[in-house]
XYZ file of C-alpha atoms in Angstrom:
571
model
C -31.053 16.605 -19.814
C -32.404 17.394 -16.339
C -30.825 15.773 -13.281
C -32.293 14.941 -9.847
C -30.051 17.545 -8.216
C -30.976 20.467 -10.513
C -33.346 21.874 -7.850
C -30.285 22.851 -5.799
C -29.915 25.845 -8.143
C -32.901 27.366 -6.318
C -30.621 27.684 -3.283
C -27.704 29.481 -4.955
C -26.839 33.117 -5.588
C -29.168 34.471 -2.928
C -32.325 32.968 -4.472
C -33.466 31.535 -1.134
C -33.495 33.152 2.322
C -33.075 29.663 3.860
C -29.749 28.491 2.400
C -27.246 30.019 0.001
C -25.033 27.216 -1.352
C -21.527 28.551 -1.875
C -19.938 25.428 -3.362
C -20.890 22.801 -5.918
C -22.759 20.819 -3.251
C -24.464 21.811 0.004
C -23.058 20.692 3.333
C -25.091 18.087 5.222
C -26.669 20.660 7.606
C -27.521 22.845 4.585
C -29.094 19.807 2.936
C -31.261 19.223 6.016
C -32.448 22.845 6.006
C -33.202 22.669 2.272
C -35.328 19.556 2.834
C -37.140 21.218 5.735
C -37.862 24.155 3.409
C -39.261 21.806 0.761
C -40.949 19.123 2.886
C -41.073 20.427 6.467
C -44.378 18.775 7.403
C -43.515 15.421 5.786
C -42.864 12.319 7.900
C -39.126 11.969 8.472
C -38.203 9.431 11.184
C -40.422 6.572 12.426
C -39.872 3.743 14.894
C -42.166 1.093 16.395
C -39.809 -0.040 19.149
C -40.120 0.393 22.104
C -43.081 2.704 21.398
C -44.486 4.185 18.214
C -42.854 7.484 17.297
C -42.892 9.636 14.160
C -41.126 12.961 13.667
C -41.698 15.402 10.812
C -38.744 17.135 9.180
C -39.679 20.331 11.040
C -39.481 18.411 14.322
C -36.192 16.764 13.343
C -34.581 20.158 12.699
C -35.873 21.479 16.039
C -34.313 18.552 17.917
C -31.089 18.827 15.903
C -30.733 22.507 16.794
C -31.417 21.778 20.478
C -28.809 19.002 20.559
C -26.315 21.213 18.699
C -26.856 23.900 21.357
C -26.129 21.301 24.041
C -22.904 20.280 22.309
C -21.750 23.871 22.193
C -22.630 24.275 25.864
C -20.254 21.417 26.785
C -17.489 22.990 24.736
C -17.703 21.358 21.304
C -16.209 23.657 18.660
C -16.211 23.458 14.839
C -13.874 20.692 13.746
C -14.083 18.761 17.030
C -14.819 15.031 16.745
C -17.924 13.626 18.416
C -18.699 9.899 18.387
C -22.165 8.387 17.978
C -22.798 4.763 18.927
C -26.084 3.003 19.493
C -28.866 0.964 17.966
C -30.663 2.285 14.896
C -33.119 4.925 16.107
C -34.381 8.481 15.511
C -32.164 9.486 18.454
C -29.072 8.164 16.629
C -30.027 10.116 13.502
C -30.644 13.358 15.419
C -27.323 12.990 17.281
C -25.462 12.451 13.981
C -27.013 15.546 12.406
C -26.549 17.621 15.564
C -22.799 17.006 15.588
C -22.582 18.327 12.027
C -24.958 21.219 12.706
C -22.690 22.331 15.548
C -19.760 22.256 13.102
C -18.252 19.067 14.453
C -17.026 15.896 12.760
C -19.173 12.843 13.447
C -17.522 9.513 14.280
C -20.099 6.691 13.914
C -18.966 3.581 15.804
C -20.220 0.002 15.604
C -22.514 -0.568 18.586
C -21.737 -4.296 18.640
C -18.122 -3.692 19.554
C -16.958 -4.274 23.108
C -16.937 -1.081 25.188
C -13.142 -1.155 25.400
C -12.999 -1.131 21.584
C -15.581 1.665 21.364
C -13.488 3.725 23.769
C -10.347 2.829 21.830
C -11.769 4.066 18.516
C -13.008 7.249 20.163
C -9.489 7.822 21.441
C -7.974 7.164 18.010
C -10.289 9.751 16.453
C -9.584 12.249 19.249
C -13.298 12.384 20.076
C -14.243 15.094 22.561
C -17.675 13.601 23.355
C -19.927 10.695 22.543
C -23.623 9.986 22.269
C -24.176 6.445 23.557
C -27.258 4.329 24.290
C -28.256 4.073 27.956
C -27.384 0.401 28.395
C -23.722 0.935 27.468
C -23.248 4.315 29.120
C -21.848 3.025 32.447
C -19.300 0.726 30.804
C -18.117 3.315 28.266
C -17.877 5.916 31.045
C -15.795 3.499 33.117
C -13.461 2.917 30.180
C -13.104 6.664 29.753
C -12.077 7.068 33.384
C -9.309 4.528 32.801
C -7.526 6.863 30.437
C -9.432 7.537 27.224
C -9.211 11.310 26.799
C -12.821 12.196 26.047
C -15.657 13.855 27.883
C -19.007 12.144 27.725
C -22.371 13.561 26.686
C -24.566 11.382 28.942
C -27.628 9.585 27.645
C -30.781 8.146 29.169
C -34.026 6.968 27.513
C -35.005 9.665 24.979
C -32.368 11.958 26.506
C -31.701 13.772 23.260
C -35.431 14.479 22.885
C -35.590 15.882 26.427
C -33.255 18.772 25.620
C -35.096 22.132 25.720
C -36.225 23.143 22.231
C -36.039 26.838 23.097
C -32.234 26.512 23.383
C -31.316 26.230 19.732
C -28.058 26.680 17.892
C -27.550 28.397 14.563
C -25.954 26.308 11.839
C -22.156 26.477 11.979
C -20.448 27.835 8.893
C -18.723 24.964 7.121
C -17.715 24.350 3.495
C -18.265 21.326 1.282
C -14.562 20.474 1.527
C -14.555 20.385 5.327
C -14.354 17.014 7.048
C -17.821 15.657 7.915
C -17.238 12.120 9.205
C -14.600 9.593 10.170
C -15.820 6.044 9.572
C -13.792 3.204 10.985
C -13.712 0.194 8.739
C -11.718 -2.992 8.817
C -13.775 -4.798 6.192
C -13.192 -8.514 6.606
C -9.404 -8.326 6.851
C -6.829 -6.146 8.546
C -7.003 -3.503 11.276
C -9.515 -0.668 11.383
C -8.731 2.485 9.413
C -10.447 5.834 9.884
C -11.937 6.841 6.522
C -12.196 10.642 6.240
C -15.257 11.792 4.291
C -16.031 15.422 3.525
C -19.472 16.996 3.167
C -18.893 16.988 -0.594
C -18.017 13.284 -0.586
C -21.255 12.312 1.123
C -23.720 14.764 -0.442
C -22.410 14.351 -3.989
C -22.669 10.577 -3.691
C -26.266 10.780 -2.464
C -27.327 12.814 -5.484
C -25.133 11.224 -8.165
C -26.498 7.778 -7.228
C -29.924 9.174 -8.118
C -28.631 9.575 -11.667
C -29.031 5.776 -11.898
C -32.045 5.315 -9.620
C -35.109 7.526 -9.219
C -36.290 8.011 -5.642
C -39.210 10.137 -4.415
C -40.233 12.114 -1.370
C -43.189 9.735 -0.815
C -40.835 6.736 -0.534
C -40.398 4.983 2.808
C -36.901 3.616 3.457
C -36.149 0.864 5.971
C -33.015 1.330 8.099
C -32.253 -2.325 8.771
C -28.466 -2.667 8.697
C -26.428 -0.714 11.288
C -26.379 3.010 10.582
C -22.699 3.345 11.474
C -21.928 1.436 8.270
C -21.436 3.580 5.166
C -23.978 1.590 3.106
C -26.974 2.279 5.356
C -25.704 5.710 6.386
C -25.647 6.932 2.777
C -28.098 4.766 0.853
C -30.857 4.970 3.481
C -30.211 7.833 5.918
C -28.710 10.534 3.690
C -30.638 9.527 0.552
C -33.925 9.837 2.471
C -33.033 13.298 3.724
C -31.955 14.415 0.248
C -35.464 13.887 -1.166
C -37.584 14.358 1.962
C -38.528 10.675 2.264
C -39.408 8.786 5.459
C -37.128 6.370 7.331
C -38.467 3.486 9.415
C -35.784 2.439 11.908
C -35.291 -1.257 12.654
C -33.976 -2.249 16.072
C -33.485 -5.975 15.501
C -32.393 -8.072 12.522
C -34.980 -10.769 13.171
C -37.072 -11.952 10.209
C -40.403 -11.849 12.105
C -39.715 -8.302 13.307
C -38.539 -7.208 9.865
C -41.706 -8.459 8.168
C -43.844 -6.703 10.789
C -41.955 -3.417 10.296
C -42.257 -3.634 6.505
C -46.021 -4.055 6.710
C -46.687 -1.477 9.460
C -44.403 1.095 7.888
C -45.647 0.634 4.298
C -41.979 0.439 3.319
C -41.262 1.058 -0.373
C -37.425 0.959 -0.410
C -35.752 -2.106 1.083
C -31.953 -2.047 1.159
C -30.174 -5.090 2.551
C -27.363 -7.561 1.991
C -27.443 -10.690 -0.194
C -27.849 -13.043 2.778
C -31.136 -11.442 3.858
C -32.557 -11.328 0.332
C -31.634 -14.977 -0.170
C -33.399 -15.940 3.074
C -36.552 -14.038 2.138
C -36.567 -15.624 -1.321
C -36.060 -19.114 0.098
C -39.054 -18.531 2.380
C -41.246 -17.399 -0.518
C -40.288 -20.343 -2.734
C -40.667 -22.786 0.170
C -44.207 -21.501 0.742
C -45.073 -21.997 -2.930
C -43.496 -25.466 -2.950
C -45.634 -26.517 0.022
C -48.761 -26.038 -2.102
C -47.784 -29.066 -4.150
C -45.719 -30.009 -7.185
C -48.345 -28.875 -9.722
C -48.885 -25.451 -8.164
C -45.138 -24.955 -7.813
C -44.568 -25.852 -11.486
C -47.320 -23.463 -12.621
C -45.996 -20.610 -10.450
C -42.432 -21.068 -11.667
C -43.698 -21.097 -15.243
C -45.587 -17.840 -14.663
C -42.497 -16.337 -13.033
C -40.515 -17.170 -16.158
C -43.102 -15.507 -18.396
C -43.249 -12.459 -16.106
C -39.484 -12.084 -16.276
C -39.385 -12.308 -20.071
C -42.125 -9.658 -20.396
C -40.387 -7.326 -17.947
C -37.008 -7.654 -19.605
C -38.423 -7.222 -23.105
C -41.005 -4.461 -22.529
C -40.265 -2.970 -19.102
C -43.832 -3.779 -18.009
C -44.039 -5.189 -14.494
C -46.847 -7.761 -14.753
C -45.477 -9.752 -11.815
C -46.595 -7.115 -9.298
C -50.252 -7.938 -9.986
C -49.752 -11.575 -10.904
C -48.049 -12.448 -7.617
C -49.679 -9.848 -5.358
C -51.005 -12.434 -2.891
C -47.579 -14.092 -2.640
C -45.862 -10.758 -2.025
C -48.524 -9.685 0.471
C -48.040 -12.858 2.491
C -44.288 -12.161 2.539
C -44.916 -8.495 3.612
C -43.286 -7.320 0.374
C -46.391 -6.027 -1.420
C -45.638 -2.346 -0.678
C -41.991 -2.611 -1.773
C -41.225 -0.519 -4.849
C -37.518 -1.259 -5.114
C -35.108 -3.666 -3.422
C -31.406 -2.807 -3.492
C -28.731 -5.333 -2.611
C -25.279 -4.197 -1.539
C -22.380 -5.292 0.622
C -21.382 -8.140 -1.685
C -22.211 -9.791 -5.008
C -25.622 -11.424 -5.384
C -26.349 -14.616 -7.344
C -27.933 -13.695 -10.698
C -30.646 -16.293 -9.939
C -31.778 -14.291 -6.878
C -31.729 -11.057 -8.872
C -33.801 -12.690 -11.625
C -36.409 -14.304 -9.355
C -37.232 -11.092 -7.473
C -37.772 -9.298 -10.776
C -39.920 -12.200 -11.985
C -42.062 -11.856 -8.836
C -42.749 -8.220 -9.700
C -40.257 -6.416 -7.468
C -37.871 -3.975 -9.105
C -34.660 -5.454 -7.771
C -31.213 -3.997 -8.397
C -27.794 -4.147 -6.863
C -25.014 -1.660 -6.359
C -21.330 -1.524 -5.504
C -19.050 0.663 -3.476
C -16.719 0.945 -0.499
C -16.604 3.083 2.621
C -13.739 4.977 0.967
C -16.086 5.969 -1.898
C -18.897 7.194 0.369
C -19.823 4.368 -0.713
C -21.827 4.130 -3.983
C -19.948 4.148 -7.302
C -22.099 1.747 -9.336
C -25.846 1.110 -9.307
C -28.154 -0.784 -11.655
C -30.861 1.384 -13.233
C -34.305 -0.195 -12.760
C -35.226 0.467 -16.391
C -32.081 -1.175 -17.782
C -30.635 -3.613 -15.266
C -28.169 -6.403 -15.929
C -28.479 -9.445 -13.695
C -24.793 -10.361 -13.819
C -23.623 -6.825 -13.076
C -23.318 -4.933 -9.780
C -24.383 -1.789 -11.587
C -23.687 0.979 -14.029
C -21.007 3.465 -13.007
C -22.784 6.534 -11.558
C -22.378 10.039 -13.102
C -19.176 12.049 -12.544
C -17.283 8.866 -11.651
C -14.123 8.012 -13.545
C -13.626 4.252 -13.222
C -10.889 2.223 -14.870
C -9.661 -1.362 -14.833
C -5.991 -1.389 -13.865
C -3.739 -3.881 -15.677
C -6.569 -6.020 -17.160
C -5.926 -9.651 -18.086
C -7.124 -11.485 -21.191
C -10.721 -11.455 -19.829
C -10.566 -7.715 -19.198
C -10.352 -8.366 -15.459
C -8.115 -6.187 -13.341
C -8.161 -4.046 -10.228
C -10.957 -1.468 -10.121
C -9.626 2.077 -9.654
C -11.748 5.201 -9.385
C -11.753 9.013 -9.244
C -14.688 11.253 -8.393
C -16.187 13.698 -5.889
C -17.205 10.814 -3.630
C -13.674 9.449 -3.101
C -12.404 9.948 0.446
C -9.835 12.511 1.538
C -7.710 9.715 3.038
C -7.242 7.667 6.214
C -7.213 9.602 9.453
C -3.733 10.062 10.921
C -2.267 7.479 8.516
C -0.429 9.056 5.589
C 1.358 5.802 4.712
C -1.892 3.812 4.341
C -3.416 6.681 2.346
C -0.479 6.755 -0.048
C -0.709 2.992 -0.595
C -4.317 3.114 -1.861
C -3.872 5.860 -4.442
C -2.117 5.522 -7.795
C 0.447 8.097 -8.867
C -2.199 9.780 -11.055
C -4.699 10.016 -8.189
C -7.012 7.020 -8.667
C -8.249 5.194 -5.574
C -7.353 1.497 -5.651
C -10.399 -0.427 -4.467
C -8.632 -3.758 -3.975
C -11.511 -5.376 -5.850
C -11.145 -7.172 -9.160
C -13.617 -6.765 -11.998
C -14.317 -5.705 -15.563
C -16.397 -3.093 -17.387
C -18.583 -3.700 -20.434
C -19.206 -1.381 -23.374
C -22.075 0.360 -21.515
C -19.948 1.026 -18.414
C -21.586 -1.689 -16.292
C -19.314 -3.251 -13.691
C -18.841 -6.991 -13.101
C -17.045 -8.124 -9.948
C -14.820 -11.167 -9.711
C -13.421 -10.884 -6.183
C -11.013 -9.254 -3.753
C -7.427 -8.827 -4.843
C -6.162 -9.855 -1.395
C -8.089 -13.138 -1.417
C -6.924 -14.095 -4.910
C -5.817 -17.736 -5.292
C -3.180 -18.526 -7.913
C -3.180 -22.191 -8.917
C -0.204 -24.294 -9.978
C -1.184 -23.690 -13.602
C -0.987 -19.943 -13.067
C -4.764 -19.480 -13.154
C -6.412 -16.792 -11.022
C -9.283 -17.997 -8.807
C -11.523 -15.457 -7.064
C -13.095 -17.037 -3.958
C -16.168 -14.799 -4.034
C -17.077 -16.034 -7.522
C -17.145 -19.608 -6.220
C -18.985 -18.712 -2.991
C -21.772 -17.134 -5.033
C -22.663 -20.572 -6.438
C -23.712 -21.743 -2.956
C -26.000 -18.888 -1.937
C -29.259 -20.634 -2.808
C -28.447 -23.981 -1.205
C -30.603 -24.209 1.924
C -28.182 -26.622 3.578
C -25.401 -24.042 3.805
C -25.499 -21.217 6.335
C -21.939 -19.955 5.735
C -19.188 -20.742 3.265
C -15.708 -19.349 2.866
C -13.486 -20.356 -0.043
C -9.737 -19.857 0.257
C -6.445 -21.194 -0.991
C -4.331 -23.844 0.675
C -0.839 -25.114 -0.078
C -1.307 -28.566 -1.614
C 2.386 -29.114 -2.329
C 4.791 -27.608 0.205
C 7.883 -28.304 -1.879
C 6.516 -26.597 -5.007
C 4.311 -24.151 -3.038
C 1.370 -25.129 -5.225
C -1.992 -23.637 -4.227
C -5.393 -25.289 -4.524
C -8.946 -24.384 -3.516
C -10.646 -25.348 -0.252
C -13.936 -24.455 1.427
C -14.958 -23.992 5.052
C -18.679 -24.645 5.511
C -21.004 -24.129 8.452
C -24.303 -25.952 7.761
C -27.784 -24.590 8.387
C -28.588 -26.723 11.442
C -32.274 -25.867 11.220
C -32.483 -27.566 7.818
C -30.859 -30.657 9.327
C -33.200 -30.574 12.345
C -30.353 -29.937 14.758
C -30.731 -26.244 15.636
C -31.722 -26.918 19.255
C -29.089 -29.607 19.975
C -26.062 -29.232 17.661
C -23.970 -31.626 19.762
C -26.334 -34.523 19.066
C -26.626 -33.830 15.331
C -25.874 -36.512 12.760
C -22.624 -34.882 11.731
C -21.629 -37.770 9.468
C -24.893 -37.311 7.545
C -24.447 -33.532 7.463
C -20.906 -33.826 6.115
C -22.054 -36.311 3.478
C -24.756 -33.915 2.228
C -22.379 -30.917 2.253
C -19.910 -32.901 0.175
C -22.713 -33.754 -2.253
C -23.549 -30.046 -2.609
C -19.888 -29.191 -3.226
C -19.710 -31.946 -5.856
C -22.786 -30.496 -7.580
C -21.264 -27.022 -7.668
C -17.898 -28.337 -8.827
C -19.586 -29.663 -11.978
C -20.427 -26.078 -12.974
C -16.950 -24.731 -12.271
C -13.913 -24.698 -14.501
C -11.381 -27.429 -13.596
C -8.923 -25.024 -11.944
C -11.747 -23.446 -9.858
C -12.989 -26.709 -8.337
C -12.912 -27.193 -4.591
C -10.393 -29.862 -3.620
C -10.873 -29.902 0.160
C -13.908 -29.308 2.389
C -14.017 -28.638 6.137
C -17.440 -28.788 7.792
C -17.440 -26.584 10.894
C -19.324 -27.293 14.122
C -19.583 -23.582 15.011
C -20.336 -20.532 12.824
C -17.522 -18.361 11.542
C -17.086 -14.900 13.060
C -18.756 -12.170 11.017
C -18.788 -8.383 10.758
C -21.983 -6.467 11.591
C -22.803 -6.430 7.873
C -22.645 -10.233 7.864
C -19.352 -10.698 6.044
C -17.112 -13.501 7.242
C -13.885 -12.293 8.828
C -11.593 -14.187 6.478
C -8.465 -13.639 8.555
C -10.132 -15.355 11.535
C -10.536 -18.693 9.730
C -7.688 -21.121 9.241
């Protein structure tokens, strides 16, 4: 059976004058050169903000080589760390690739962090230089002068594109097992750890994921979530390069801007998090509902029929049936939507597929590069976060009577370890070499994965029952009244140390007509409605899962840049 990565054999054993792959997988710079060889004139990077710009793959390689030459000029040697921090842009992508082309190790850093934290992470990774957006350059430079031992590669508008193209570096010799990137991740709990990913980790994951999902060189990906995050870095940035597809870079996570970008860019691949997909779906259904009860009933009936046909025959009748609805929502060009970063309600999954959009979800962690499970479009399961991708050995550690246990995994995409932290590295690997994800789940007979929650957030009730907060939170995702919810355990009996379930809720003030003046909102009315919603959800939960205490918050909970609530910040 042929595989999407079989073409790489054309670049082995001296068959190509461009690249001669020495290992099982090419390095990232080799991958870029292979794509330039195959699709050099194809559109690669596009942005509409602040001005329209499109680069072909030939042009990308030229800028990458020029930037790599600049890095060498300032003393960057193979193996040196170089940080990249900034808004999503072609410049960010070129800087990332240039670091690797020069033989360095790229350290992508969250641009939303305070400058002192950016400088701190650069120091922790022993970064020798950094590419940083113009607006933060002065502050980061000032932090550096206060003691962070790095030299700075200065930036100004389009600086990286102003470097002379006639000064070009040759690709540094690196192997697939060499370190490619250090990604700092704290998730939603704990302190940041530096995840060490090799070229093999990243490139293998990009191709093996394609074993479950077919992507094409005429696809257009949308880089919406921050590129420093492993999800967008791999599933959008590296995946696009691997097949010669185009990337449209988003600068702002604002619905109006997103819809404009989708339409102007003719985007075909939309990767986002559950919260965004839920908001888009709510908007679509609200628009249908506004046409009247009869129209809404007819449309929902047709959606049901469309879904049955698609599931039974694989034929996507919804694409034509609901074309006008999708066009109005700027989703008519979308070929596939992929949800990651957290579990999605099956109802959302189902409704997108009913509307004619091939909608799937995947699962992974930064430590696994990140994809280790992905739903195939032709055989998706709404309750599952995906089928385990090829060459991935996944097991359920110490399963309970439901088959639920900790998810552990081996494979070429699993990280080398945490940078400068042998103790933390040792803690997350089993004695036989499996990476412990910290997530709880089960596998079915077809190797599809079903998540139940995080091991660390597990609640154990007085009756000894395990409650996974994320499972309960999923029930609230389609309630318009709720903007944020976090379910956790609380001690209901100090003497017996009995634990029960509580929820912290921040309401959607726009729904309650209080977005402009939260202080004057009818908070008694808001709390009453939130309690009604919780009561409705409780009816569908098992007795030991039911929420016993609700706190309605007046301010939103702090979130990560991928819109996950920082659980340790709420109490």
